[in-house]
JSON list of C-alpha atoms and ligand atoms in Angstrom, two decimals:
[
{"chain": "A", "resi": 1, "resn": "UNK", "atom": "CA", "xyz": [14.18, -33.86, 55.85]},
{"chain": "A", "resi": 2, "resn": "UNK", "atom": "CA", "xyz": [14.09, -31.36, 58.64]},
{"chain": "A", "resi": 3, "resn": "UNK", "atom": "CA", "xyz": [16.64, -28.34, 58.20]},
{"chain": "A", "resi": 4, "resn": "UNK", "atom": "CA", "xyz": [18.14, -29.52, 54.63]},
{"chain": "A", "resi": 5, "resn": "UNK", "atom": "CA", "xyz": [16.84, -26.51, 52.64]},
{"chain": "A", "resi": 6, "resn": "UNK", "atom": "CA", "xyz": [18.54, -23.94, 55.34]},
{"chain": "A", "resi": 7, "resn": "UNK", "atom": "CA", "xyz": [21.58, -26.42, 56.31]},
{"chain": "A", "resi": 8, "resn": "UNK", "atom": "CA", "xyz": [24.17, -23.94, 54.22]},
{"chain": "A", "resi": 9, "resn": "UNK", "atom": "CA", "xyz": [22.36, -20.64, 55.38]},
{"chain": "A", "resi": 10, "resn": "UNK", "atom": "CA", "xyz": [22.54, -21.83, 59.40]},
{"chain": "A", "resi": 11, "resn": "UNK", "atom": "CA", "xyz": [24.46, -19.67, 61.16]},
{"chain": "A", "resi": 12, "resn": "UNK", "atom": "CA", "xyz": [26.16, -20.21, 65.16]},
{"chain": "A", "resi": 13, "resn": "UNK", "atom": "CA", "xyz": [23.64, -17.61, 66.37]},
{"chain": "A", "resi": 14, "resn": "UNK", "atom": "CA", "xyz": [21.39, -20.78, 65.76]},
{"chain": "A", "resi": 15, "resn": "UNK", "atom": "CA", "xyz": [23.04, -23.02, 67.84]},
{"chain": "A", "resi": 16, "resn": "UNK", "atom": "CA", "xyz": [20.93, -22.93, 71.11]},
{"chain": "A", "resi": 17, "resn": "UNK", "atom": "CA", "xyz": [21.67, -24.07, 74.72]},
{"chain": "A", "resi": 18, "resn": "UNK", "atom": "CA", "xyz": [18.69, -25.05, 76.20]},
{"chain": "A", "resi": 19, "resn": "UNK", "atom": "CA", "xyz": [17.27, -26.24, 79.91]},
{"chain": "A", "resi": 20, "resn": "UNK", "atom": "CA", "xyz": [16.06, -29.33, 80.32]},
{"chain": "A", "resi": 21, "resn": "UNK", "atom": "CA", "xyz": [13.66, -30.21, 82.74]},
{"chain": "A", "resi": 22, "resn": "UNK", "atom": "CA", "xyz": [15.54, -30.99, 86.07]},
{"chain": "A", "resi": 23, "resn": "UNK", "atom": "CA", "xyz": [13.27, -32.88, 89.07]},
{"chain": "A", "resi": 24, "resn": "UNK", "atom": "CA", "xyz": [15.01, -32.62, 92.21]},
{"chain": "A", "resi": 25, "resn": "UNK", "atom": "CA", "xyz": [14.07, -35.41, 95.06]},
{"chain": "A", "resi": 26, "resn": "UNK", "atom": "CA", "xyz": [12.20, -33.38, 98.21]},
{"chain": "A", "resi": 27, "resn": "UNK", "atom": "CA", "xyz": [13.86, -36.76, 100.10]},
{"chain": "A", "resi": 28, "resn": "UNK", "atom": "CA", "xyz": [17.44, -36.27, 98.64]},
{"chain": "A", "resi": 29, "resn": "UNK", "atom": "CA", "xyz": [17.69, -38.93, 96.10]},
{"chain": "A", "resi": 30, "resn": "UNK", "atom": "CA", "xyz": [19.51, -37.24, 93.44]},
{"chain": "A", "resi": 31, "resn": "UNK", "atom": "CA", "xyz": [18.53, -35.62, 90.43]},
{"chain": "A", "resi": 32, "resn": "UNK", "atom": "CA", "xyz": [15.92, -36.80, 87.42]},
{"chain": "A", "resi": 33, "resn": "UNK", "atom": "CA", "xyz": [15.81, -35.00, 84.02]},
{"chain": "A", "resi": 34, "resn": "UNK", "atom": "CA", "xyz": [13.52, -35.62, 81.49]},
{"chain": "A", "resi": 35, "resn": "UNK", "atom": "CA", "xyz": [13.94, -34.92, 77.34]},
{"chain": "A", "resi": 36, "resn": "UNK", "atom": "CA", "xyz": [10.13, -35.16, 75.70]},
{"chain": "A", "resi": 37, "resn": "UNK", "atom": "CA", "xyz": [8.54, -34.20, 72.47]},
{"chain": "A", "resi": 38, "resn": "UNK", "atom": "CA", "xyz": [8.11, -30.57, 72.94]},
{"chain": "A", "resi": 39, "resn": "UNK", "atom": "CA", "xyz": [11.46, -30.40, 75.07]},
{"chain": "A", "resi": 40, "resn": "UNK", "atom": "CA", "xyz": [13.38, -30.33, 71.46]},
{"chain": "A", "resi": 41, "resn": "UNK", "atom": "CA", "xyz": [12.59, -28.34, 67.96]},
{"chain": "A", "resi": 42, "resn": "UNK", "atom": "CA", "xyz": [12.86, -31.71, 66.24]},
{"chain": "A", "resi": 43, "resn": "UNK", "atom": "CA", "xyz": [11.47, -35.44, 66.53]},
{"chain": "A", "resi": 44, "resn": "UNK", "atom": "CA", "xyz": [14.10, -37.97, 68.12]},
{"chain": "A", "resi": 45, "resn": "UNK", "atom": "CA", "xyz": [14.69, -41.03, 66.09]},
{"chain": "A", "resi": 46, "resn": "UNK", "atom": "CA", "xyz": [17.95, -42.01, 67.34]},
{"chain": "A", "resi": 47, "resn": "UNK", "atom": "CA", "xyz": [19.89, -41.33, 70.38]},
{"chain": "A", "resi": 48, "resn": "UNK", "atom": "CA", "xyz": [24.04, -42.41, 70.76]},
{"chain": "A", "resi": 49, "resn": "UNK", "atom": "CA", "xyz": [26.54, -41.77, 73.09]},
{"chain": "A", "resi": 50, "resn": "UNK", "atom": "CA", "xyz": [30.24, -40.99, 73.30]},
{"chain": "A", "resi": 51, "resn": "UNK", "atom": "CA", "xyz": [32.21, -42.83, 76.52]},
{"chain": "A", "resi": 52, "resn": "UNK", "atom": "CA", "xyz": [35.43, -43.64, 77.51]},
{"chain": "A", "resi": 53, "resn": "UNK", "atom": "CA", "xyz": [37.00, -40.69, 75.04]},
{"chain": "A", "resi": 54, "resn": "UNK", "atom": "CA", "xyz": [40.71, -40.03, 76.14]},
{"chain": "A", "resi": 55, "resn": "UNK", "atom": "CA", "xyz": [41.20, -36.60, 77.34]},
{"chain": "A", "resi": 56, "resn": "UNK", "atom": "CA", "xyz": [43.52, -35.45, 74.06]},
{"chain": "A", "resi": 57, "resn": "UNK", "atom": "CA", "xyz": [40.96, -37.51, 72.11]},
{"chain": "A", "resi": 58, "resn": "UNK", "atom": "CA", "xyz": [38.39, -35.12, 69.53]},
{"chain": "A", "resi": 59, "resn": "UNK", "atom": "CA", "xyz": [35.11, -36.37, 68.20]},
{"chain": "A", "resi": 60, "resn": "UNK", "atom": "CA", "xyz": [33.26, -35.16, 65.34]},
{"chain": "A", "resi": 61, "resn": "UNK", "atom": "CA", "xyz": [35.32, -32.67, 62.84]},
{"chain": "A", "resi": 62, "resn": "UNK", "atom": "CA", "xyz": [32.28, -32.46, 60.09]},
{"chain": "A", "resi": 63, "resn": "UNK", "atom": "CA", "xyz": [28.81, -30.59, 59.31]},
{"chain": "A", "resi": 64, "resn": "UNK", "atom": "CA", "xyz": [25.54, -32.56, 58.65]},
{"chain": "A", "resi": 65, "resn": "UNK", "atom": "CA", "xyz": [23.29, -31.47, 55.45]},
{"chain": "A", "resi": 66, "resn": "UNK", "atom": "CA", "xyz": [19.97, -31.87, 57.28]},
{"chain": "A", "resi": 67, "resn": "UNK", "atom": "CA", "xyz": [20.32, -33.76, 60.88]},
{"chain": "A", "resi": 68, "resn": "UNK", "atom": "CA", "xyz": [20.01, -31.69, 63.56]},
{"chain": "A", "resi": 69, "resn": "UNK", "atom": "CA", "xyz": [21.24, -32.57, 67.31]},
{"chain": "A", "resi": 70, "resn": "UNK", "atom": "CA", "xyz": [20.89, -32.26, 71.00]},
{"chain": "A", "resi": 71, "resn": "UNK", "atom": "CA", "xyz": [24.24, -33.14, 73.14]},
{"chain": "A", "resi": 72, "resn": "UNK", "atom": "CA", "xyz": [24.10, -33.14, 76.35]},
{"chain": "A", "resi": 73, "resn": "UNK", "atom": "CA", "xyz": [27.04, -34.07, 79.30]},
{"chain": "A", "resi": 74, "resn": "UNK", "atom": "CA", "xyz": [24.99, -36.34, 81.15]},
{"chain": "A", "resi": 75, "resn": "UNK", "atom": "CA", "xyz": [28.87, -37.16, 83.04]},
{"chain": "A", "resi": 76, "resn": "UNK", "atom": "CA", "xyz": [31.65, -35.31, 83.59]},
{"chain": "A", "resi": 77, "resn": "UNK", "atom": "CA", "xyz": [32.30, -32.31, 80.74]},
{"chain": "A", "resi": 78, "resn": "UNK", "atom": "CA", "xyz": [33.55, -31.35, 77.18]},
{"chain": "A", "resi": 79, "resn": "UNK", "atom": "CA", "xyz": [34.46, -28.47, 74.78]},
{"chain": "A", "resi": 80, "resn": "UNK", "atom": "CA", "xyz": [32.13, -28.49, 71.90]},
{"chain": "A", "resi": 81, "resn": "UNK", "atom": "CA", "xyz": [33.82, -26.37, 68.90]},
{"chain": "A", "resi": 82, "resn": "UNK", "atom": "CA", "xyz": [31.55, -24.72, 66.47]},
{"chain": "A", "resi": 83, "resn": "UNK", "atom": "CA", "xyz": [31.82, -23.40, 62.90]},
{"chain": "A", "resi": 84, "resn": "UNK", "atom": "CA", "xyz": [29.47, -21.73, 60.43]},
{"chain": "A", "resi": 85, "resn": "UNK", "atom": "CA", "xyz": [31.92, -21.51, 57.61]},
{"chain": "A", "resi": 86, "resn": "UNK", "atom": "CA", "xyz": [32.83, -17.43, 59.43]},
{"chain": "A", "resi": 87, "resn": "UNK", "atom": "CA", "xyz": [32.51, -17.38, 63.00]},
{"chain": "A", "resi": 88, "resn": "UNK", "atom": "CA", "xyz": [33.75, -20.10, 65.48]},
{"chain": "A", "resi": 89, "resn": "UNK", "atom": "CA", "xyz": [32.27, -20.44, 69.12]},
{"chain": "A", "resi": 90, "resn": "UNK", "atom": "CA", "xyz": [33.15, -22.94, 72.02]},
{"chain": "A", "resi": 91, "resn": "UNK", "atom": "CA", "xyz": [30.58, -23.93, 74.56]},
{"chain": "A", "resi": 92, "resn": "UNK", "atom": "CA", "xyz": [31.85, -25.61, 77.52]},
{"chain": "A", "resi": 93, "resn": "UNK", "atom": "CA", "xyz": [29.00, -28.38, 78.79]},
{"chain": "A", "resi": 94, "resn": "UNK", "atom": "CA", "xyz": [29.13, -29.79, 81.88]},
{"chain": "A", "resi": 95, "resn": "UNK", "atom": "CA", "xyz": [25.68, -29.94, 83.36]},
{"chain": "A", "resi": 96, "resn": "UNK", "atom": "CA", "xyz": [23.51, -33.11, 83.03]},
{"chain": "A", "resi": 97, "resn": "UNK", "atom": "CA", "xyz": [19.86, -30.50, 82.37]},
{"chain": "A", "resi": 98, "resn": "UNK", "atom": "CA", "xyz": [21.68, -28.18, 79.86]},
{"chain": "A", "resi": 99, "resn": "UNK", "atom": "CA", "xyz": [21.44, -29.47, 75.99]},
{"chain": "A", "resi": 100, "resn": "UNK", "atom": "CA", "xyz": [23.44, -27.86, 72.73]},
{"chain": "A", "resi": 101, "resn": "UNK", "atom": "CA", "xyz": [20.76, -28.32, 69.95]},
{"chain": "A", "resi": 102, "resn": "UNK", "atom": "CA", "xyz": [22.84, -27.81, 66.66]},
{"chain": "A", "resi": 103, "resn": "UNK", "atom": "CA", "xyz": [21.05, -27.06, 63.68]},
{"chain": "A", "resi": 104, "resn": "UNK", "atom": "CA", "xyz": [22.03, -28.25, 60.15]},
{"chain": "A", "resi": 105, "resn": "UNK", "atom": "CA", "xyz": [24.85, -26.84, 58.39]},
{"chain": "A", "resi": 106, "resn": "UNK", "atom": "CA", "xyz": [27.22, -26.34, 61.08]},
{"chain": "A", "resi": 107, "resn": "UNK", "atom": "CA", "xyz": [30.90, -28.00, 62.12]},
{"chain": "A", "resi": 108, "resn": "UNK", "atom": "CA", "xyz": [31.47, -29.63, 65.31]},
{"chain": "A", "resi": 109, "resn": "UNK", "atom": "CA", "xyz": [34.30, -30.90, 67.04]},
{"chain": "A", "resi": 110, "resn": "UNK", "atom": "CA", "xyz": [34.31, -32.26, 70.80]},
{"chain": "A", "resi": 111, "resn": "UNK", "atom": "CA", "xyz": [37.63, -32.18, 72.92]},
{"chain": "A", "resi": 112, "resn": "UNK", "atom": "CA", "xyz": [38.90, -31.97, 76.53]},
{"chain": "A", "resi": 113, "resn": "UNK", "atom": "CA", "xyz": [36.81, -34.76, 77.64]},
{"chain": "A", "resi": 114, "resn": "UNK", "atom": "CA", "xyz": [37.08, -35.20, 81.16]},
{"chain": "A", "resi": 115, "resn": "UNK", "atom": "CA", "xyz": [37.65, -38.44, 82.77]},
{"chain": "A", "resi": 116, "resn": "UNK", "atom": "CA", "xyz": [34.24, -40.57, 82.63]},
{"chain": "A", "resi": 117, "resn": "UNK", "atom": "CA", "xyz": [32.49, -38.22, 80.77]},
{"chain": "A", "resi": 118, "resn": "UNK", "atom": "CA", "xyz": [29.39, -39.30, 78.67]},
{"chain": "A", "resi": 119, "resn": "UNK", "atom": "CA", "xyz": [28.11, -37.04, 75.59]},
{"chain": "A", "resi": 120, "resn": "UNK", "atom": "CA", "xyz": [24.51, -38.03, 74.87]},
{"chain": "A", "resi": 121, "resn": "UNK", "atom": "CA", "xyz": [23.13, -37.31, 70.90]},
{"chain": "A", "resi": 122, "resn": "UNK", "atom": "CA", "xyz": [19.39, -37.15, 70.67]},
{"chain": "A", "resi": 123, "resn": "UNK", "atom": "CA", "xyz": [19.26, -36.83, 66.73]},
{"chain": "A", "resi": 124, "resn": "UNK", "atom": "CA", "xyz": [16.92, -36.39, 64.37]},
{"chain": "A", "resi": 125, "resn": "UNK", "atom": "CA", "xyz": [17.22, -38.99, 61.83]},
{"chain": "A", "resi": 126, "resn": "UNK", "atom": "CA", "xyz": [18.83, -42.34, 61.26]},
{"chain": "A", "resi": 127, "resn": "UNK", "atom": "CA", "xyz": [22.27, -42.64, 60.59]},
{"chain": "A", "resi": 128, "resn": "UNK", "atom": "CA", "xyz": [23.53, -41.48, 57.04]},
{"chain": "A", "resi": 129, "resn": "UNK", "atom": "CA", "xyz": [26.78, -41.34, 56.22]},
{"chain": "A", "resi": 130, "resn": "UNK", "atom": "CA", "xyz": [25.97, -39.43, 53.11]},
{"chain": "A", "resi": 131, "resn": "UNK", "atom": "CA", "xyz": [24.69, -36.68, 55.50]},
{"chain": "A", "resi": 132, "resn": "UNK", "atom": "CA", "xyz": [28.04, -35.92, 56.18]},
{"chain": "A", "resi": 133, "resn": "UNK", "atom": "CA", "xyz": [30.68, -33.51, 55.11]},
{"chain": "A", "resi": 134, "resn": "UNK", "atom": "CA", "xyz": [33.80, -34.80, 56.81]},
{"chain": "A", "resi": 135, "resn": "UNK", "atom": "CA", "xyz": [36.18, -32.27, 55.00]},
{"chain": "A", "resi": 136, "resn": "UNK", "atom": "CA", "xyz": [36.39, -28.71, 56.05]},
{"chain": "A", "resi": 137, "resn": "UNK", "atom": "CA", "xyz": [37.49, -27.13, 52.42]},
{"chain": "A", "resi": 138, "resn": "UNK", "atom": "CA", "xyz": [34.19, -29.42, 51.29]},
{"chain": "A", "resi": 139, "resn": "UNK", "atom": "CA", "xyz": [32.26, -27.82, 54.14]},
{"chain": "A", "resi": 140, "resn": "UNK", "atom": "CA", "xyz": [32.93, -23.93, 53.53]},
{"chain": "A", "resi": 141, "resn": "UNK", "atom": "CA", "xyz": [32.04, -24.13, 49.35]},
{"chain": "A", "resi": 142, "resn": "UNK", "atom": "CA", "xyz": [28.73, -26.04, 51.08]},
{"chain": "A", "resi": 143, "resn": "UNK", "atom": "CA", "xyz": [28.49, -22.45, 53.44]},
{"chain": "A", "resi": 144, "resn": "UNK", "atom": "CA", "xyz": [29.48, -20.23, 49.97]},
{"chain": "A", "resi": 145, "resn": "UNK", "atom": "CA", "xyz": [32.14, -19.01, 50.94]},
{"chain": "B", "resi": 201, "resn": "T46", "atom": "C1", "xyz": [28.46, -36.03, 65.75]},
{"chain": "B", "resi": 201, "resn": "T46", "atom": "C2", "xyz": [29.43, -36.32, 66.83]},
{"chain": "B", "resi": 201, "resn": "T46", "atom": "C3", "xyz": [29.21, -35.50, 68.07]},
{"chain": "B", "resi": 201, "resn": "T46", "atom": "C4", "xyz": [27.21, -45.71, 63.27]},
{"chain": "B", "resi": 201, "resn": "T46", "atom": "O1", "xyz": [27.32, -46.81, 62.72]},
{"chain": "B", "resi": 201, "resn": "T46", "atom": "N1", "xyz": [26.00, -45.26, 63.71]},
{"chain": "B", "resi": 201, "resn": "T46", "atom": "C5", "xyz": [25.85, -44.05, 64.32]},
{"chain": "B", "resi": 201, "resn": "T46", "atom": "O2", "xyz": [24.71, -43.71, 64.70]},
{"chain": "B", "resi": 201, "resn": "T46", "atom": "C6", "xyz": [27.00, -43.23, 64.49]},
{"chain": "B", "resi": 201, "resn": "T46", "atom": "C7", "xyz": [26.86, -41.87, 65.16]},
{"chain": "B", "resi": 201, "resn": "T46", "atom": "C8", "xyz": [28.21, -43.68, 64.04]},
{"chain": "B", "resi": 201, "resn": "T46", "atom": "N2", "xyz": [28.32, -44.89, 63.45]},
{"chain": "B", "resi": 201, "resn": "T46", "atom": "C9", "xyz": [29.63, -45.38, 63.04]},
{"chain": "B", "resi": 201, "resn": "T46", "atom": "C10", "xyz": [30.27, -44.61, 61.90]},
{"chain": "B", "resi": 201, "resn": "T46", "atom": "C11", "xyz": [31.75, -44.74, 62.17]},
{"chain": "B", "resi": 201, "resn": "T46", "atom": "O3", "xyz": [32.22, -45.96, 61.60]},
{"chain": "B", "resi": 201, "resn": "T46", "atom": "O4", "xyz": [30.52, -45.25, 64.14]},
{"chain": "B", "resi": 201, "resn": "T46", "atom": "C12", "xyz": [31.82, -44.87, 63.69]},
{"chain": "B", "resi": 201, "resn": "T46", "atom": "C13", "xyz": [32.25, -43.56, 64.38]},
{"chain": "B", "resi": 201, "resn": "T46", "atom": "O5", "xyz": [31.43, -42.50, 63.90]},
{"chain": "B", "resi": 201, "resn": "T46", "atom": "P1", "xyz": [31.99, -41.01, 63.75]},
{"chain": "B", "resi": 201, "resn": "T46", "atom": "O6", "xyz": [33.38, -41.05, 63.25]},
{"chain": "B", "resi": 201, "resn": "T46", "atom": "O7", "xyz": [30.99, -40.25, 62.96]},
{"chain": "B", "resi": 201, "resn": "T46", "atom": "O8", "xyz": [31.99, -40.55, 65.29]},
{"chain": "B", "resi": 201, "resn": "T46", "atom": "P2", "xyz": [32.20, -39.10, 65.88]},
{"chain": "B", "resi": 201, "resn": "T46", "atom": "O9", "xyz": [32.22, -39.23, 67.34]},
{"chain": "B", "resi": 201, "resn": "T46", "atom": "O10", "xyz": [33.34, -38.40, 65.24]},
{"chain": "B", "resi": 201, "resn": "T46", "atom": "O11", "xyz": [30.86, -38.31, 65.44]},
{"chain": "B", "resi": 201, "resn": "T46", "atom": "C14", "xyz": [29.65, -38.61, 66.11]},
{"chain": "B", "resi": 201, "resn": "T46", "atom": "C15", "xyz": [28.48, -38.48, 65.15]},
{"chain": "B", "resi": 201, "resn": "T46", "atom": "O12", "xyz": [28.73, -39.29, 63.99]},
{"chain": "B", "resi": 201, "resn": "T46", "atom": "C16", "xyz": [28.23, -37.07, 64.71]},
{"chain": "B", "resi": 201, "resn": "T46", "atom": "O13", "xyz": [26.96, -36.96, 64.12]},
{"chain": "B", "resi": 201, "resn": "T46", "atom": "O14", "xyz": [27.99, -34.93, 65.62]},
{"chain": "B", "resi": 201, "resn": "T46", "atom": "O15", "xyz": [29.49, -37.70, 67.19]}
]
């Protein structure tokens, strides 16, 4: 699977905000962006999303082995909290054409969700629950440290 073998190695300088393709109407309809197979460094095979989270509400708190991510605030904003087992980072999303691909190997945690805001996952595998490490003691002997 894509990313297991450097999942514990990944560090946050991997994590990577990236543009995605943003089509303005000339007429003023609004905004259309569009995600496609070379817009990502991995193959989609399953996309999610997180709605209706409460404002003191926080998703995620683990690390996947191999899966590797794209989240993007297509509504409203978030905090997204990252870990590498040393060094933590927040990025702040809140544009619907800016995506946070995650490697492997790295914690995540999503608060401050604004009211109506929509996280979109573009993922790169099926869902696994034995991809996970849910336990942050688990997750920095998994980093080596
Ligand atoms: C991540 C953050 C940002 C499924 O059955 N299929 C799925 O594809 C997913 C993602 C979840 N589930 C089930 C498993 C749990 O019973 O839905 C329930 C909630 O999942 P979880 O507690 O993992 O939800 P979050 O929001 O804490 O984490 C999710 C993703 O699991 C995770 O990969 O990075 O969003």
């Amino acid at each position: 699977m894509a990313g297991i073998t450097n999942a514990n190695l990944n560090s946050i300088d991997k994590v990577e905000l990236i543009n995605i393709p943003k089509i303005s109407d000339p007429e003023g309809r609004g905004n259309l962006s569009v995600v496609e197979n070379n817009t990502l460094p991995f193959e989609v095979r399953r996309v999610y999303y997180l709605y209706d989270v409460p404002s003191d509400a926080s998703r995620g708190g683990h690390a996947h082995i191999a899966l590797e991510q794209c989240l993007v605030a297509v509504s409203g904003s978030f905090d997204v909290v990252l870990h590498d087992g040393k060094n933590k980072k927040i990025i702040h999303l809140n544009k619907p054409n800016k995506g946070l691909v995650i490697p492997s190997g790295i914690w995540r945690e999503l608060e401050n969700f604004s009211s109506g805001s929509v996280c979109l996952a573009l993922v790169s595998a099926v869902y696994d629950e034995s991809d996970y490490i849910r336990n942050f003691e688990s997750f920095k002997l998994f980093k080596g440290g």
